[in-house]
Coordinates of C-alpha atoms and ligand atoms in Angstrom, one line a residue:
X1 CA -25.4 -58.9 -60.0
X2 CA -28.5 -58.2 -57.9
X3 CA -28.8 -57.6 -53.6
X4 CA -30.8 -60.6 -54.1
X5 CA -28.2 -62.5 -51.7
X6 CA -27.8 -59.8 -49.3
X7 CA -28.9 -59.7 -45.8
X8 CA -28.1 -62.8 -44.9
X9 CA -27.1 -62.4 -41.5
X10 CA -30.1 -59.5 -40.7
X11 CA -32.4 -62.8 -42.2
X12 CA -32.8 -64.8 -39.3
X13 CA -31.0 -68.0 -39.9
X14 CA -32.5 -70.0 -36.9
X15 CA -35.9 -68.9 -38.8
X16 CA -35.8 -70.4 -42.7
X17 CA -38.1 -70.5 -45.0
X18 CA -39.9 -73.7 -44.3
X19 CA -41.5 -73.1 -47.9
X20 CA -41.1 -71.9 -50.9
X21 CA -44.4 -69.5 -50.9
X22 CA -43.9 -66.1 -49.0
X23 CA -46.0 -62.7 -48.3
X24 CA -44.1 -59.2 -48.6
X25 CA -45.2 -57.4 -45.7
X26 CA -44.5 -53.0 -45.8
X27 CA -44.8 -52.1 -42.8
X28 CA -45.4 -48.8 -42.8
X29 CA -45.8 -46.1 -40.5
X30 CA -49.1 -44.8 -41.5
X31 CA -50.6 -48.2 -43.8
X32 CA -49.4 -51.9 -44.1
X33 CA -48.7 -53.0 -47.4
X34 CA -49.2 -56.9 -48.5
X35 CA -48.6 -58.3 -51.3
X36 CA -48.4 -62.2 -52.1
X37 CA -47.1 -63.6 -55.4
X38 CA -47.6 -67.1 -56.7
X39 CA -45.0 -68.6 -59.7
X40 CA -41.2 -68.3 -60.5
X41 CA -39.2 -65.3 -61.6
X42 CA -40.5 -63.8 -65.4
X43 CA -44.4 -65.4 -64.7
X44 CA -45.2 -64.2 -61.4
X45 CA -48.8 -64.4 -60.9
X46 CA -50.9 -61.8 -58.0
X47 CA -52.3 -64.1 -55.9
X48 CA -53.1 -61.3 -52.8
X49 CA -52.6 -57.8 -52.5
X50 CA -53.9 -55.5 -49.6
X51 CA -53.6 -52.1 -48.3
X52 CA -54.5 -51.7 -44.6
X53 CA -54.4 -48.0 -43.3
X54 CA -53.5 -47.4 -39.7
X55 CA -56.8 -45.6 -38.4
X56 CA -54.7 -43.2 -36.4
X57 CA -51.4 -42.6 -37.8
X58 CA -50.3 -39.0 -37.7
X59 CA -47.3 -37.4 -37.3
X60 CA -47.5 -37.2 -33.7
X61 CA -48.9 -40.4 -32.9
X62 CA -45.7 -42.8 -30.5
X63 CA -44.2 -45.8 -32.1
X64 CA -46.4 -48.6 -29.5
X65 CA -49.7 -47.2 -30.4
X66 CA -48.8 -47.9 -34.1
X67 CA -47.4 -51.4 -33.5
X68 CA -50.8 -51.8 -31.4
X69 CA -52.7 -50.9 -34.6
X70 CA -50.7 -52.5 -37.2
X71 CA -50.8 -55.9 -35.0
X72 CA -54.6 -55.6 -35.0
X73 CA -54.8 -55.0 -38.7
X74 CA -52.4 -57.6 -39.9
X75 CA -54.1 -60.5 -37.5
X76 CA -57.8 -59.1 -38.8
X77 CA -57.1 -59.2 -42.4
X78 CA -55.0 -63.2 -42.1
X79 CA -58.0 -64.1 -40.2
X80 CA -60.1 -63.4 -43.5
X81 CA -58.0 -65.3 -45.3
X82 CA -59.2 -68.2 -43.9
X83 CA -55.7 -69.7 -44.5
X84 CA -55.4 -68.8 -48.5
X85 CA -52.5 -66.5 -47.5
X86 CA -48.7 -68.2 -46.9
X87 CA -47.6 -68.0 -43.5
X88 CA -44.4 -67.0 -43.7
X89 CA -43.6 -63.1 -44.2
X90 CA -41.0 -61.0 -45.8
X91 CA -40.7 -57.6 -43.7
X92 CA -38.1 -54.8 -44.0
X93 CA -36.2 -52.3 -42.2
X94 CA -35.7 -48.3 -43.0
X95 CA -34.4 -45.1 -41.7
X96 CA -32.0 -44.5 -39.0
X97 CA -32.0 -47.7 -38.0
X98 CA -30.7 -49.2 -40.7
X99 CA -27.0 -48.7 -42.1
X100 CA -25.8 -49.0 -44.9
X101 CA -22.3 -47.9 -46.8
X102 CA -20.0 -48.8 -49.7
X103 CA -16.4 -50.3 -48.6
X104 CA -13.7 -50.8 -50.0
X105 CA -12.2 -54.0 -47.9
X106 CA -8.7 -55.2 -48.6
X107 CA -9.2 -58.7 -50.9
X108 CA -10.2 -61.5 -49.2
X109 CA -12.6 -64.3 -49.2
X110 CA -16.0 -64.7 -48.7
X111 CA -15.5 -66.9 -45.9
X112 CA -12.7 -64.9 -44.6
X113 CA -14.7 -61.8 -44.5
X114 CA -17.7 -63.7 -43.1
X115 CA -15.2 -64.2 -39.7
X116 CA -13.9 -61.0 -39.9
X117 CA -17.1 -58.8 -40.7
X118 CA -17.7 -58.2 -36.9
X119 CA -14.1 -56.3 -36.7
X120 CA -13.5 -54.8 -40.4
X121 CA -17.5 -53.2 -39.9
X122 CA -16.5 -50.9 -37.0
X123 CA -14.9 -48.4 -37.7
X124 CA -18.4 -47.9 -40.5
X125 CA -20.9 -48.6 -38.2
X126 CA -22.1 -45.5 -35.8
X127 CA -23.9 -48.0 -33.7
X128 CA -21.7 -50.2 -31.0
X129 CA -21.8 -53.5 -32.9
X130 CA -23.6 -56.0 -30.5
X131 CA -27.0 -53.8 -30.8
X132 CA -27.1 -54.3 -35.0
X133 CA -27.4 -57.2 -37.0
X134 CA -24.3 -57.2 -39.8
X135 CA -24.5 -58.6 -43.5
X136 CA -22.6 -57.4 -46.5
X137 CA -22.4 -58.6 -50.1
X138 CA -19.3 -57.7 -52.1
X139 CA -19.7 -56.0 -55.7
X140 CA -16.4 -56.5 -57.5
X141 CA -12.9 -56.4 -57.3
X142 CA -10.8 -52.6 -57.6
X143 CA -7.8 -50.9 -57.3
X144 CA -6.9 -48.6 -54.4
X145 CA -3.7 -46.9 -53.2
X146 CA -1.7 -49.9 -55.5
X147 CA -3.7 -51.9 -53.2
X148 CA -5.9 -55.0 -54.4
X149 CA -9.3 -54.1 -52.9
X150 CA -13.0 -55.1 -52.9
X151 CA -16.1 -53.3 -53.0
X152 CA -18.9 -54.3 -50.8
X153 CA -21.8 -53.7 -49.8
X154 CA -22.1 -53.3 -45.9
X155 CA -25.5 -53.1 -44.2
X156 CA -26.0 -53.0 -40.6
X157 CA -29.4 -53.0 -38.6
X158 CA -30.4 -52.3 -35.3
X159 CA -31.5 -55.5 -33.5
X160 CA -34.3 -53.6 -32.1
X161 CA -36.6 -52.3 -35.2
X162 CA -35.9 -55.9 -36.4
X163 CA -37.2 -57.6 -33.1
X164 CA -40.1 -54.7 -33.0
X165 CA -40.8 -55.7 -36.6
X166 CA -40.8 -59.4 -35.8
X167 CA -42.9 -59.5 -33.3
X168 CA -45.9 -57.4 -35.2
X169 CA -45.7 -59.9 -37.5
X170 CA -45.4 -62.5 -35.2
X171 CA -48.2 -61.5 -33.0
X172 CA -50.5 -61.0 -35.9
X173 CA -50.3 -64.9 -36.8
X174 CA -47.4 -65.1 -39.6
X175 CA -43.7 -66.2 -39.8
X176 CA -41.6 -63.9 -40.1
X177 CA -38.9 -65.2 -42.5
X178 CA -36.4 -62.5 -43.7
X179 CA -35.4 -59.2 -43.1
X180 CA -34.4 -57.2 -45.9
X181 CA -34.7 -53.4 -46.5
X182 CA -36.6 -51.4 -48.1
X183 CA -34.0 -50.1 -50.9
X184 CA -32.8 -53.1 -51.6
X185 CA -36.8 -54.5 -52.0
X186 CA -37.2 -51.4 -54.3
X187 CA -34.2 -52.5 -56.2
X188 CA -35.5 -56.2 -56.5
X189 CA -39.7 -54.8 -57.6
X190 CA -37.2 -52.5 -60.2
X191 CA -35.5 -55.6 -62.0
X192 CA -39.2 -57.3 -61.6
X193 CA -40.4 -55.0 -63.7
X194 CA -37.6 -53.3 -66.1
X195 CA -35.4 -56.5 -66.0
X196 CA -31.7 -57.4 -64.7
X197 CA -29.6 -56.3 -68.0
X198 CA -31.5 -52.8 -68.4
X199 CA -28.5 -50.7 -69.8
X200 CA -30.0 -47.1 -68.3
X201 CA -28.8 -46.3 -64.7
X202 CA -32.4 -45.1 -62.8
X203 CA -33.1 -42.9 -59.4
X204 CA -35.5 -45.0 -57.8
X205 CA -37.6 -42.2 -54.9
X206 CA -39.9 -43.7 -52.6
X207 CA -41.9 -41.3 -50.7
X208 CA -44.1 -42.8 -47.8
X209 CA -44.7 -40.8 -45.0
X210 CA -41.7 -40.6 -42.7
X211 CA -39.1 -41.8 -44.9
X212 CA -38.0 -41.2 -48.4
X213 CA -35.9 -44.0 -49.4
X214 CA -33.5 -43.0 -53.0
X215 CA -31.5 -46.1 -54.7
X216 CA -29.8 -45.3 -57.4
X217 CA -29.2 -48.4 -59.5
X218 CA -26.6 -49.2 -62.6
X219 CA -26.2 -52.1 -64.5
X220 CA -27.9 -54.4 -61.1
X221 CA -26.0 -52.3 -58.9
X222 CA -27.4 -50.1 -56.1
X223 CA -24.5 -46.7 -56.2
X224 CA -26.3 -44.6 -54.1
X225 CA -28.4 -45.9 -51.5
X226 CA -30.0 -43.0 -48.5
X227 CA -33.1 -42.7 -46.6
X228 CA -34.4 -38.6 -45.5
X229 CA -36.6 -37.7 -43.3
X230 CA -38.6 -35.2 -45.8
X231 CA -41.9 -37.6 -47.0
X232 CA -45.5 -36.8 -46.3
X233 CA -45.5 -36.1 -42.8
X234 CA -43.5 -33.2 -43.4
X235 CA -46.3 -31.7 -46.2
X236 CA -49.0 -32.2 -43.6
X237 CA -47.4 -30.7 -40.5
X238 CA -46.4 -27.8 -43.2
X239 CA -50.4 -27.2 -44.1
X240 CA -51.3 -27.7 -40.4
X241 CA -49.1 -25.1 -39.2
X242 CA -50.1 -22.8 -41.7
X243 CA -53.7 -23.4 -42.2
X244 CA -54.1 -23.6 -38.4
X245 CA -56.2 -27.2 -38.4
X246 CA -55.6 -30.8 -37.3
X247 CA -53.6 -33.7 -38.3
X248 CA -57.1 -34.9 -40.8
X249 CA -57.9 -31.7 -41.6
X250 CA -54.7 -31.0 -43.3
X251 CA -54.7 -35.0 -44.3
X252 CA -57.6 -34.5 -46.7
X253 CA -56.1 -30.7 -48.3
X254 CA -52.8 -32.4 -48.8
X255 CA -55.0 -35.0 -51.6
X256 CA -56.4 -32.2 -53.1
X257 CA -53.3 -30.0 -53.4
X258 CA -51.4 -29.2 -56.5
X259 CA -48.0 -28.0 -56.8
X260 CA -48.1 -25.1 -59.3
X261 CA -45.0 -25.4 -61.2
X262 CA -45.1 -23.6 -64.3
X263 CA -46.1 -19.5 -64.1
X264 CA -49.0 -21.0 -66.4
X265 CA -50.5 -23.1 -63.3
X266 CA -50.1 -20.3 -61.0
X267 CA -52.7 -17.4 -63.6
X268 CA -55.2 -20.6 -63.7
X269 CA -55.3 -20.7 -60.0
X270 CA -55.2 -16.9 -59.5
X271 CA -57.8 -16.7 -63.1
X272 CA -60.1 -19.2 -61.1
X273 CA -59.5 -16.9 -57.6
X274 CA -58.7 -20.3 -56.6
X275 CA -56.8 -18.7 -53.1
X276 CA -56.8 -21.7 -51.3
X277 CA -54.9 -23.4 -54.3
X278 CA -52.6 -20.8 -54.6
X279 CA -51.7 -20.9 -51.0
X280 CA -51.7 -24.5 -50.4
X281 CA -48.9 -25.0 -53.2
X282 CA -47.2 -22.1 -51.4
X283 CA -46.9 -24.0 -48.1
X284 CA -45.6 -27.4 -50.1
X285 CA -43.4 -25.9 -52.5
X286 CA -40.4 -25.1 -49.2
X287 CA -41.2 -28.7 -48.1
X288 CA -40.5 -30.4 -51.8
X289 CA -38.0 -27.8 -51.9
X290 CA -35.8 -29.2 -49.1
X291 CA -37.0 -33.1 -50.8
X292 CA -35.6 -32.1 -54.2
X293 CA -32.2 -30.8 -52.5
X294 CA -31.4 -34.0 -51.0
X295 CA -32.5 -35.6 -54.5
X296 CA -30.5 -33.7 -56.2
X297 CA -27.7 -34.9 -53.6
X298 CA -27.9 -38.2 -54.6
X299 CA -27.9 -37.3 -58.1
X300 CA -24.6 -35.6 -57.8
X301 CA -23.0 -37.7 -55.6
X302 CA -23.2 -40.5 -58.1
X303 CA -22.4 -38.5 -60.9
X304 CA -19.6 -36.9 -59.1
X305 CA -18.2 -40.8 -59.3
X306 CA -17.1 -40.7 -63.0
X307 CA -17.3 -38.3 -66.3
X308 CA -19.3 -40.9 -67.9
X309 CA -22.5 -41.3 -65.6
X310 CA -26.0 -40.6 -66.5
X311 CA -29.1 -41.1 -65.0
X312 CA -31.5 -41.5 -67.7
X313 CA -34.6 -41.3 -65.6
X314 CA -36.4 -41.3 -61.9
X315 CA -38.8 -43.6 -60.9
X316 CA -41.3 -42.0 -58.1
X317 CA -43.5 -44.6 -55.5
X318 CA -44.7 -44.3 -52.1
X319 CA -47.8 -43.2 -50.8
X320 CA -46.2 -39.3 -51.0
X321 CA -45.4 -39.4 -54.4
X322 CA -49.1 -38.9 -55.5
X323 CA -48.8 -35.3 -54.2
X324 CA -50.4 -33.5 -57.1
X325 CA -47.9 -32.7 -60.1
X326 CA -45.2 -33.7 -58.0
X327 CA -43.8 -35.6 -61.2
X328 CA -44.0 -32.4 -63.0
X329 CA -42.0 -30.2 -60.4
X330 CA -39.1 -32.5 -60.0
X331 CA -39.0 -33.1 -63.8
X332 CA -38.3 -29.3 -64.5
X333 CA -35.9 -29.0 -61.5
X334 CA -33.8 -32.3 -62.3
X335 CA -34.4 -32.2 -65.8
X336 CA -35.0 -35.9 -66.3
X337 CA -37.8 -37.9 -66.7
X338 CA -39.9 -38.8 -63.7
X339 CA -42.4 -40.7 -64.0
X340 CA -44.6 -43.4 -61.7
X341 CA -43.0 -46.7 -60.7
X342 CA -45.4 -49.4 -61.6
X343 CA -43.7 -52.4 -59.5
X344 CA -46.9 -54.8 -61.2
X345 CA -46.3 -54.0 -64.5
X346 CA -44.9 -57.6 -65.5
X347 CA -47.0 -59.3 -63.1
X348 CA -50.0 -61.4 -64.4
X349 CA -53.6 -60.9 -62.5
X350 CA -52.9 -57.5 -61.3
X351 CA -54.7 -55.6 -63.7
X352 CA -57.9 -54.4 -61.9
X353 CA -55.0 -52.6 -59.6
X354 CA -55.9 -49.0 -60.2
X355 CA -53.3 -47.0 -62.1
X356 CA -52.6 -44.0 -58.8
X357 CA -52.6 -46.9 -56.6
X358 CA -50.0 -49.1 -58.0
X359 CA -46.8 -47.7 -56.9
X360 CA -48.0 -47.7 -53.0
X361 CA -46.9 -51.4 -53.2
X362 CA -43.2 -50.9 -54.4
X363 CA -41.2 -51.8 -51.7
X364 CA -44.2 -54.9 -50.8
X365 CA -43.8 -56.4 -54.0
X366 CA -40.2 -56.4 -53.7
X367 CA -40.4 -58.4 -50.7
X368 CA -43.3 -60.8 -52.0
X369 CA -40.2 -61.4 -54.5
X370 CA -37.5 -63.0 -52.3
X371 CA -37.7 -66.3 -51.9
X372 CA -35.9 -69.2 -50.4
X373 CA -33.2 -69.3 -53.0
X374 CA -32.2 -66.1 -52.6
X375 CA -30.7 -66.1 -48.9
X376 CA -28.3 -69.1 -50.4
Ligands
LIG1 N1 -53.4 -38.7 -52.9 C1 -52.4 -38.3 -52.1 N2 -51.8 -37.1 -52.3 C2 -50.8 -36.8 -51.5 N3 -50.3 -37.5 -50.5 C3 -50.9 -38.7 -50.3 C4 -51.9 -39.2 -51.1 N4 -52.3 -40.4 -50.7 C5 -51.4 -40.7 -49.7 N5 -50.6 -39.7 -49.4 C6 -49.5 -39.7 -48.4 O1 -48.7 -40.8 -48.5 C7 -48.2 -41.1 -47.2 C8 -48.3 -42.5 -46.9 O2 -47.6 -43.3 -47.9 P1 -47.1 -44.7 -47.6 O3 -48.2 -45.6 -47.3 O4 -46.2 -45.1 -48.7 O5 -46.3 -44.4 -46.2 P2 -45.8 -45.4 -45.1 O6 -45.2 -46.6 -45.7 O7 -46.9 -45.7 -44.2 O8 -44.7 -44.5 -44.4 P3 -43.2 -44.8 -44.0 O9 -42.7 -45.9 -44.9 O10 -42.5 -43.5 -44.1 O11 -43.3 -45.2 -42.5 C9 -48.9 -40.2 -46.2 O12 -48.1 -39.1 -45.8 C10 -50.1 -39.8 -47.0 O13 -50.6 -38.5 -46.6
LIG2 MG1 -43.2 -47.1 -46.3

């Protein structure tokens, strides 16, 4: 079973899919992500693919200033499409906004619990329930208390990052068509790429710039499902502080910084009297510190579920998660594999895509999945 049919209700239903062809649009706090597929499930074909980075997106700058920018962007680059690009848009929701918890409802229908959502979501839901947008999906039947149960999937969203997200799209030109969110777009570029039936249970970690999204996923099922505040923001208000500079300054150190992990990495740096290295990996390593505590979280929360759950590897995208060697710091803390998620690897046309660049699109190519059949 996939989220494929979730988010039904956070989908707009007044606004459907008037075809069957649909952009993924990331919008992201610091760069937009598009990405626009052609074909049917197993031969999808890249037809577009663009990133668009906010010319003045740092930590500091306010939320209408961004929307400002990322309305210009979006209308800029449909304009030089000169209509090759589908009109109507997949966008997505993240962070504290967005709500979403495992419930164990007693057994009813889907129907039934489609009347009752409103009232059974409550007591879950720390917003009051008029300001959010409700949808759940339910996973399977279980036992609780002697009771007949069912687990479900309940996701709530704020009706004001939706309408904020709506209207960038809106203003730039484009349709927006359905709201979904970014773990469960991760989840959907995941079975794009490894396929539905993959027996391993995976940590998927996306790391933009605000928000790092975690989904852990077994058997087609999201388990763990949490967004942080610890992404890339946090490393370059970390070097800024430190190294005393601005916002760009500590932008273009953060690319060339490397984490040095291993005692090894830390004599070439010192061998090199590479002091800047040395003390630019000492002002990350707190901040990736605090990132791999709440990864590690995740990781035992789902493992504290049963004695017979593994996670057999992590799977890093984002924009963050080219940090240098940060693959090779978590893989010696967790002790699993990490390695890059490429969301285009079964995806035809993509190949001039360079390698670093590929997971950036993640969460976008999960959207640029979803299609008109999936809202049901
Ligand atoms: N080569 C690099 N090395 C380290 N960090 C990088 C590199 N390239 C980009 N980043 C960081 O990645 C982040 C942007 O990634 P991404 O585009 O995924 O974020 P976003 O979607 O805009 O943010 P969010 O989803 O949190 O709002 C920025 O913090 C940026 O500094
Ligand atoms: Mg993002």
């Amino acid at each position: 079973m996939t989220l494929a049919e979730a988010l039904k209700s956070i989908r707009f239903d007044k606004l459907r899919l008037k075809s069957k062809d649909a952009i993924g649009v990331d919008l992201g706090s610091t760069s937009i992500k598009i990405v626009h597929l052609k074909g049917t499930a197993g031969r999808w074909k890249l037809h577009r693919c663009a990133h668009l980075p906010l010319t003045n997106a740092g930590p500091d700058v306010a939320a209408p200033e961004r929307r400002a920018q990322a309305v210009g962007l979006l209308k800029e680059y449909v304009r030089k499409q000169k209509g090759a690009l589908a009109k109507n848009a997949v966008v997505s929701v993240s962070g504290n906004s967005v709500i979403v918890r495992f419930v164990k409802f007693p057994k009813m229908s889907r129907e039934d619990l489609s009347k009752m959502i409103v009232i059974e979501a409550e007591p879950y839901i720390p917003f009051s329930i008029p300001e959010v947008n409700l949808d759940f999906q339910i996973l399977g039947d279980v036992v609780e208390d002697a009771q007949k149960k069912m687990e479900t999937i309940l996701v709530a969203a704020k009706k004001e990052i939706i309408n904020a997200r709506v209207e960038i799209v809106q203003q730039a030109g484009l349709d927006p068509v359905m709201i979904d969110v970014d773990a469960f777009a991760l989840q959907n570029a995941f079975e794009a790429s490894f396929g539905t039936t993959t027996p391993e249970t995976v940590l998927l970690v996306h790391i933009g710039a605000f928000v790092t999204t975690m989904v852990i996923v077994e058997n087609g099922v999201p388990k763990v499902v949490r967004d942080v505040f610890i992404a890339g923001n946090a490393v370059t208000k970390a070097l800024q502080r430190n190294f005393q500079c601005d916002g760009k300054q500590a932008e273009s150190m953060k690319v060339r910084a490397q984490i040095l992990v291993t005692p090894e990495d830390r004599e070439r740096a010192m061998a090199d009297a590479n002091k800047e290295s040395l003390q630019m990996s000492t002002v990350i390593l707190p901040v990736m510190k605090d990132l791999l505590a709440e990864i590690q979280r995740s990781l035992d929360f789902y493992l504290s579920q049963g004695s017979d759950r593994q996670v057999a590897r992590v799977l890093l995208s984002g924009g963050a998660s080219r940090l240098g060697n940060l693959m090779g710091y978590l893989a010696q803390e967790l002790r699993l594999p990490v390695e890059a998620f490429d969301p285009f690897q079964r995806i035809d046309g993509a190949q001039s895509i360079a390698p670093e660049l590929r997971p950036l699109f993640a969460v976008a190519v999960g959207l640029a999945l979803r299609r008109e059949g999936d809202a049901g």
